[in-house]
PDB file of C-alpha atoms in Angstrom:
ATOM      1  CA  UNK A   1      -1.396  -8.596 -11.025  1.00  0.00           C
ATOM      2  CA  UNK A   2      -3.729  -5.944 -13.219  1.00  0.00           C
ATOM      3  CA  UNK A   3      -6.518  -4.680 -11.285  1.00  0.00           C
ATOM      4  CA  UNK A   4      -8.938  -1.998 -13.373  1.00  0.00           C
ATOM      5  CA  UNK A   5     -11.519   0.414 -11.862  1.00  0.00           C
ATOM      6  CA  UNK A   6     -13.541   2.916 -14.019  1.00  0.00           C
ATOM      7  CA  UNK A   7     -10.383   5.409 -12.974  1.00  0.00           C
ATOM      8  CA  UNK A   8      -7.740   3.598 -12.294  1.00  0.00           C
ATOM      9  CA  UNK A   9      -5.103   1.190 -13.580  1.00  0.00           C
ATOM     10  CA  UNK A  10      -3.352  -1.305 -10.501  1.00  0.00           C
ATOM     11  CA  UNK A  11      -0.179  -2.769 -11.554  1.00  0.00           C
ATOM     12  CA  UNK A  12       2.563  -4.920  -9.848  1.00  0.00           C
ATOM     13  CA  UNK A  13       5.675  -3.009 -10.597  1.00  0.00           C
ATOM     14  CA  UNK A  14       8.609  -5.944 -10.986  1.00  0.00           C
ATOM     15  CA  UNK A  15      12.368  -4.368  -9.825  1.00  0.00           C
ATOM     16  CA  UNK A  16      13.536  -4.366 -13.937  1.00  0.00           C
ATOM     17  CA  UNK A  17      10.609  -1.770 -13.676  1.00  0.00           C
ATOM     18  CA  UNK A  18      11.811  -0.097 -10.373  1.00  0.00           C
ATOM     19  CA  UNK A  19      12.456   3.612 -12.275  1.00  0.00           C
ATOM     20  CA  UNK A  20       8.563   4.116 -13.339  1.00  0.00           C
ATOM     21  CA  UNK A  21       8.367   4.914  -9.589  1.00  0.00           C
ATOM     22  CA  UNK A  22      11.400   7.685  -9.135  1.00  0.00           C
ATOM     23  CA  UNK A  23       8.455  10.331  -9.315  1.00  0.00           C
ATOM     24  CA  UNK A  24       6.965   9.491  -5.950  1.00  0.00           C
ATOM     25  CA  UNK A  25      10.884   9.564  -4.636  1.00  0.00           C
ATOM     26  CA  UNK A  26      10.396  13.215  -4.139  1.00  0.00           C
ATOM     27  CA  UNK A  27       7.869  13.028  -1.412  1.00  0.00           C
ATOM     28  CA  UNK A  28      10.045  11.413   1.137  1.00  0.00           C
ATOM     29  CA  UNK A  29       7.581  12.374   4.249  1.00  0.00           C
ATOM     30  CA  UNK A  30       4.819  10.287   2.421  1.00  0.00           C
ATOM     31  CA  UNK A  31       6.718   7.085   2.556  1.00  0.00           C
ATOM     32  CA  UNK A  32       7.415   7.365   6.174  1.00  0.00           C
ATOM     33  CA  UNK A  33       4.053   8.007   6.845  1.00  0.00           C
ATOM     34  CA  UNK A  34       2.983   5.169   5.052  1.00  0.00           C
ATOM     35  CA  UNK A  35       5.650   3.108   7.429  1.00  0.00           C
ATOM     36  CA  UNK A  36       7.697   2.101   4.386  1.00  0.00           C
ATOM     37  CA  UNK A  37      10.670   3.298   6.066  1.00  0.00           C
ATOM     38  CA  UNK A  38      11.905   4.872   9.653  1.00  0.00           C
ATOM     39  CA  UNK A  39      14.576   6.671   8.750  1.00  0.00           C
ATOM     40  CA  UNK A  40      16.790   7.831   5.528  1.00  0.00           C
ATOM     41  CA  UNK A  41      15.383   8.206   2.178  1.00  0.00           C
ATOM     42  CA  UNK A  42      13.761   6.159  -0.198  1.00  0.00           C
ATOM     43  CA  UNK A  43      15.996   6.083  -3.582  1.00  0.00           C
ATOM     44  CA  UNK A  44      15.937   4.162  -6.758  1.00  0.00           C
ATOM     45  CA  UNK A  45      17.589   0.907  -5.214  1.00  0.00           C
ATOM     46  CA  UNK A  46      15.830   0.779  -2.240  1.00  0.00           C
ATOM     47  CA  UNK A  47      12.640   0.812  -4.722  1.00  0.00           C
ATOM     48  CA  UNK A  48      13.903  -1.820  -7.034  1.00  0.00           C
ATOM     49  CA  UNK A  49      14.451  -4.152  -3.352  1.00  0.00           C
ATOM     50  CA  UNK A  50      11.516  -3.307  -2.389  1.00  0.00           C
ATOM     51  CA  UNK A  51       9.726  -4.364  -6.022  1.00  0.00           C
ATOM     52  CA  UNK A  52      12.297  -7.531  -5.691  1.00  0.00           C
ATOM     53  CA  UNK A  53      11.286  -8.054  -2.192  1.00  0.00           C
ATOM     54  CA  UNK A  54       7.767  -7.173  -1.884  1.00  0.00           C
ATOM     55  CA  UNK A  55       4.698  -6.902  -3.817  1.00  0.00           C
ATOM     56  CA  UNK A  56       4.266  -3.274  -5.000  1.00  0.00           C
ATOM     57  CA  UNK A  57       1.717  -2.067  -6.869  1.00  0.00           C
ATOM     58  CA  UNK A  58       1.357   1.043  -8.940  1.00  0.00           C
ATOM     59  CA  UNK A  59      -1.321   3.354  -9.131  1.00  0.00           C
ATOM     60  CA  UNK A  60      -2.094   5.178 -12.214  1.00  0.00           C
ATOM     61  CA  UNK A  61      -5.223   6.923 -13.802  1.00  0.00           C
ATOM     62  CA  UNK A  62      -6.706   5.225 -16.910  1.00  0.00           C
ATOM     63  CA  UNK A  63      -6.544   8.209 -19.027  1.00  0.00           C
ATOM     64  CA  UNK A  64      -4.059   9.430 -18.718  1.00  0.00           C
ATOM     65  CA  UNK A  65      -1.603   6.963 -17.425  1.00  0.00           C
ATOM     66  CA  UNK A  66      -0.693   9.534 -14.853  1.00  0.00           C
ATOM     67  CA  UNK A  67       0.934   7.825 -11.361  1.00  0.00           C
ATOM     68  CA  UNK A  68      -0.708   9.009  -8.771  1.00  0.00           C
ATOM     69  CA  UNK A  69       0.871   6.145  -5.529  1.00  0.00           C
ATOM     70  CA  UNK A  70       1.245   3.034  -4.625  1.00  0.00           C
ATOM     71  CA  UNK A  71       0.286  -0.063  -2.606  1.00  0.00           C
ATOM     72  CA  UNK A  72       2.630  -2.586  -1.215  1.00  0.00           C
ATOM     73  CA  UNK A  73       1.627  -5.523   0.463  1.00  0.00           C
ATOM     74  CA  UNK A  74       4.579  -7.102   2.719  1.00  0.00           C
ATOM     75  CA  UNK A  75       4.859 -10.529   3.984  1.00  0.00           C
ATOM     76  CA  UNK A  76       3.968 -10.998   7.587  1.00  0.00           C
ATOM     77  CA  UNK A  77       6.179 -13.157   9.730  1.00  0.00           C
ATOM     78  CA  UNK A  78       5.710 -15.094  12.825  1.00  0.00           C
ATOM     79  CA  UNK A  79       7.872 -15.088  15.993  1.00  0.00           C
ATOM     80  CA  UNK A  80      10.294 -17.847  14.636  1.00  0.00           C
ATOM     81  CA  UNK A  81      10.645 -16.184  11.422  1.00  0.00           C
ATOM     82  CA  UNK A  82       7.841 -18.475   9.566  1.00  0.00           C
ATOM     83  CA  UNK A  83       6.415 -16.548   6.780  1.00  0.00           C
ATOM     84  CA  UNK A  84       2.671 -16.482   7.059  1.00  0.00           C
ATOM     85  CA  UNK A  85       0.730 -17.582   3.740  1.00  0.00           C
ATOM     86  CA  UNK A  86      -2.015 -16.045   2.555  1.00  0.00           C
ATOM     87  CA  UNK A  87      -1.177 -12.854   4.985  1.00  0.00           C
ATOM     88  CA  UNK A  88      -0.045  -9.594   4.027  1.00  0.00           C
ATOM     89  CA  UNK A  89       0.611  -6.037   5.873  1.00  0.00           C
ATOM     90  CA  UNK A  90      -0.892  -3.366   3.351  1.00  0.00           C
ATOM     91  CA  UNK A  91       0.907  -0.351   3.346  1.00  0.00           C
ATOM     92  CA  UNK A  92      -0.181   2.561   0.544  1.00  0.00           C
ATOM     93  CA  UNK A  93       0.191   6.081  -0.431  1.00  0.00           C
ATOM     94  CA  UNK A  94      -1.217   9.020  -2.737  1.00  0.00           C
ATOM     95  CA  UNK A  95       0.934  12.153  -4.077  1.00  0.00           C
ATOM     96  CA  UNK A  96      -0.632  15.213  -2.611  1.00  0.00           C
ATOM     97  CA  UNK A  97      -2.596  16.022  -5.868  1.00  0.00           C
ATOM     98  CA  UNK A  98      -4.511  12.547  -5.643  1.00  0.00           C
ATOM     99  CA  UNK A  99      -5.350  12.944  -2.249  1.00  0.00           C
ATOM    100  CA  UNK A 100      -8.948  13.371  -0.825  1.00  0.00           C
ATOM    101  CA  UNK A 101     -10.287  12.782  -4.303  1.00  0.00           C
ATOM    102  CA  UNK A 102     -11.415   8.861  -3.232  1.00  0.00           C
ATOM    103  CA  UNK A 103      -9.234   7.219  -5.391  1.00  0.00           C
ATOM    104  CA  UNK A 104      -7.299   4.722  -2.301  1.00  0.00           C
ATOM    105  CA  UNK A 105     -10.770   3.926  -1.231  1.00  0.00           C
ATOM    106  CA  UNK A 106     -11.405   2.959  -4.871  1.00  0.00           C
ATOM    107  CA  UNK A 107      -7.902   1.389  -5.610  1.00  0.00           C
ATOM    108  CA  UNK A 108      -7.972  -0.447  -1.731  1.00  0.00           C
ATOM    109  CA  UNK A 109     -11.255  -2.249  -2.374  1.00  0.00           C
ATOM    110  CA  UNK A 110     -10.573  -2.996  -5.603  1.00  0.00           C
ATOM    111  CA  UNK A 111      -7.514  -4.947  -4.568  1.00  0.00           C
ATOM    112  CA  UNK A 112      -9.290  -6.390  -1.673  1.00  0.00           C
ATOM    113  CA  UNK A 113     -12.059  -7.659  -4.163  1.00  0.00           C
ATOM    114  CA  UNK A 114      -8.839  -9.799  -6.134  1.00  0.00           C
ATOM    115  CA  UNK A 115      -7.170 -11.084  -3.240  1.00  0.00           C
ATOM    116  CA  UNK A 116     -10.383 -12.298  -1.523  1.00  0.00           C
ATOM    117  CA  UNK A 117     -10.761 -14.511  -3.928  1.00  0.00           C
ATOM    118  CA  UNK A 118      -7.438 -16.138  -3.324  1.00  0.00           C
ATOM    119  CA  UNK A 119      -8.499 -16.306   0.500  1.00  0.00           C
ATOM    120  CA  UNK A 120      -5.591 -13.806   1.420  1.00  0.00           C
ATOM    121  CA  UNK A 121      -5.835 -11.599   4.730  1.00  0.00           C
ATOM    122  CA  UNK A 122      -5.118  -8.207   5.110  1.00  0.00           C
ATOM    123  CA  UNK A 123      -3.439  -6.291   8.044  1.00  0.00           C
ATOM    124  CA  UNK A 124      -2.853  -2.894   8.466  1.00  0.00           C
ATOM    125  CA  UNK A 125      -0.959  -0.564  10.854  1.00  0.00           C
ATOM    126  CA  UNK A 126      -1.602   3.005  11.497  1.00  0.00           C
ATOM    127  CA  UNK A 127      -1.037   5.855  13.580  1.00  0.00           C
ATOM    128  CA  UNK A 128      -3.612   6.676  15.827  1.00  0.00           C
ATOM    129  CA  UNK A 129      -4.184  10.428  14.097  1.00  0.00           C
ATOM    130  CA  UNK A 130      -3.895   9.346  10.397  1.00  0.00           C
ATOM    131  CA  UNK A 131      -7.750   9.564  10.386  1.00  0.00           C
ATOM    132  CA  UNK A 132      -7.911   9.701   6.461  1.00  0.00           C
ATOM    133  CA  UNK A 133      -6.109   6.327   6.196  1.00  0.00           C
ATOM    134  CA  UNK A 134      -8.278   4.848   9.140  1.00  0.00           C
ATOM    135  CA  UNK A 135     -11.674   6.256   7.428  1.00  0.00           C
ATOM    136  CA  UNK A 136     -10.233   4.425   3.853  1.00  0.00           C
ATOM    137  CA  UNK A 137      -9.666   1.304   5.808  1.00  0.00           C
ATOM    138  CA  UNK A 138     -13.175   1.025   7.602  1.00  0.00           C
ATOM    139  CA  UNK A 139     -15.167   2.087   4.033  1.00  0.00           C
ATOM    140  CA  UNK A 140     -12.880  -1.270   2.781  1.00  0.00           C
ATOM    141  CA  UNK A 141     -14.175  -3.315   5.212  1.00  0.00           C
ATOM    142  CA  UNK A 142     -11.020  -3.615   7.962  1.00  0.00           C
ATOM    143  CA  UNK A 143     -11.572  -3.486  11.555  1.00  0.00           C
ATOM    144  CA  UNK A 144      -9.442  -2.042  14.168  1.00  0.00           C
ATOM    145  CA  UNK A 145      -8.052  -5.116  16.545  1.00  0.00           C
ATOM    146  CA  UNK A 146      -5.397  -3.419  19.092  1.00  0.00           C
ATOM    147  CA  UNK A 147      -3.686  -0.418  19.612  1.00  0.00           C
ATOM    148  CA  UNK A 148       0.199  -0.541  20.983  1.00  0.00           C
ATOM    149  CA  UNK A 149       1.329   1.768  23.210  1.00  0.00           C
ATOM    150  CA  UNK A 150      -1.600   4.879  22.262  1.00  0.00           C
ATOM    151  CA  UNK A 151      -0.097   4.998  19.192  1.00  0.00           C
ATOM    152  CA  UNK A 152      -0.088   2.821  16.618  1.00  0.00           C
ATOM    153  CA  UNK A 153      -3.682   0.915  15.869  1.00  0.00           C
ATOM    154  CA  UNK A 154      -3.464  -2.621  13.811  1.00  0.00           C
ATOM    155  CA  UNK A 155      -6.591  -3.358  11.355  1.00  0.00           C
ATOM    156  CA  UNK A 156      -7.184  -6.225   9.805  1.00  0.00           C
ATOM    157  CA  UNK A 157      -9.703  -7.863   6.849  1.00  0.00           C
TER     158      UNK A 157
END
């Protein structure tokens, strides 16, 4: 999966291509944050699993070819273990340079745009005082469906 905006370049990053991401590996905080992971760090095998795994997607400007984050979109399973199709948990994050510039509200609805027209659903999860990644998902069109335990609020598209 390519996606282009006027910006930015989306990519699927495939775990042969795993290492392209080791510069995001030094803001740890970011992937918990994102819910990528609880505890322990993020290294350069965990990221080629993940790119095995997963779909991740890589962020990068056009000019420059500079990353700047990524997007992952995770299967969603059902009680018995069934894998959903056509369902996927977004999770996503931006280096601190990147941020607050508008570029996940531009990379987010551009990937929305492509997977709508494969009919796929998105859901999100996010704590209840990340308001920048709540405002990003209501500008892409997800709306907040429950909240567990004050916490933790699920979105969905």
């Amino acid at each position: 999966m390519i996606v282009k905006t006027s910006r930015l370049i989306i990519k699927r990053v495939r775990s042969q291509e795993a290492a392209s991401l080791t510069p995001l590996l030094k803001y740890q905080s970011l992937f918990r944050r994102a819910g990528l992971v609880s505890f322990g760090k993020v290294d350069l095998n965990s990221l080629r699993l993940l790119c095995r795994s997963e779909c991740v997607l890589q962020i990068k400007t056009r000019d420059k070819q500079q990353l700047l984050g990524l997007i992952i979109l995770l299967r969603v399973y059902g009680k018995n273990g069934e894998v959903f199709p056509k369902k996927y948990e977004i999770g996503y994050l931006l280096t601190p340079p990147a941020q607050h510039g508008g570029y996940m509200t531009e990379v987010l609805s551009a990937v929305c745009q492509e997977l709508d027209k494969y009919s796929v659903k998105l859901v999100a999860e996010v704590k209840k005082n990340n308001e920048s990644s709540k405002r990003v998902l209501k500008r892409c069109g997800f709306i907040q469906i429950a909240t567990k335990a004050g916490m933790t609020e699920y979105w969905e598209r």
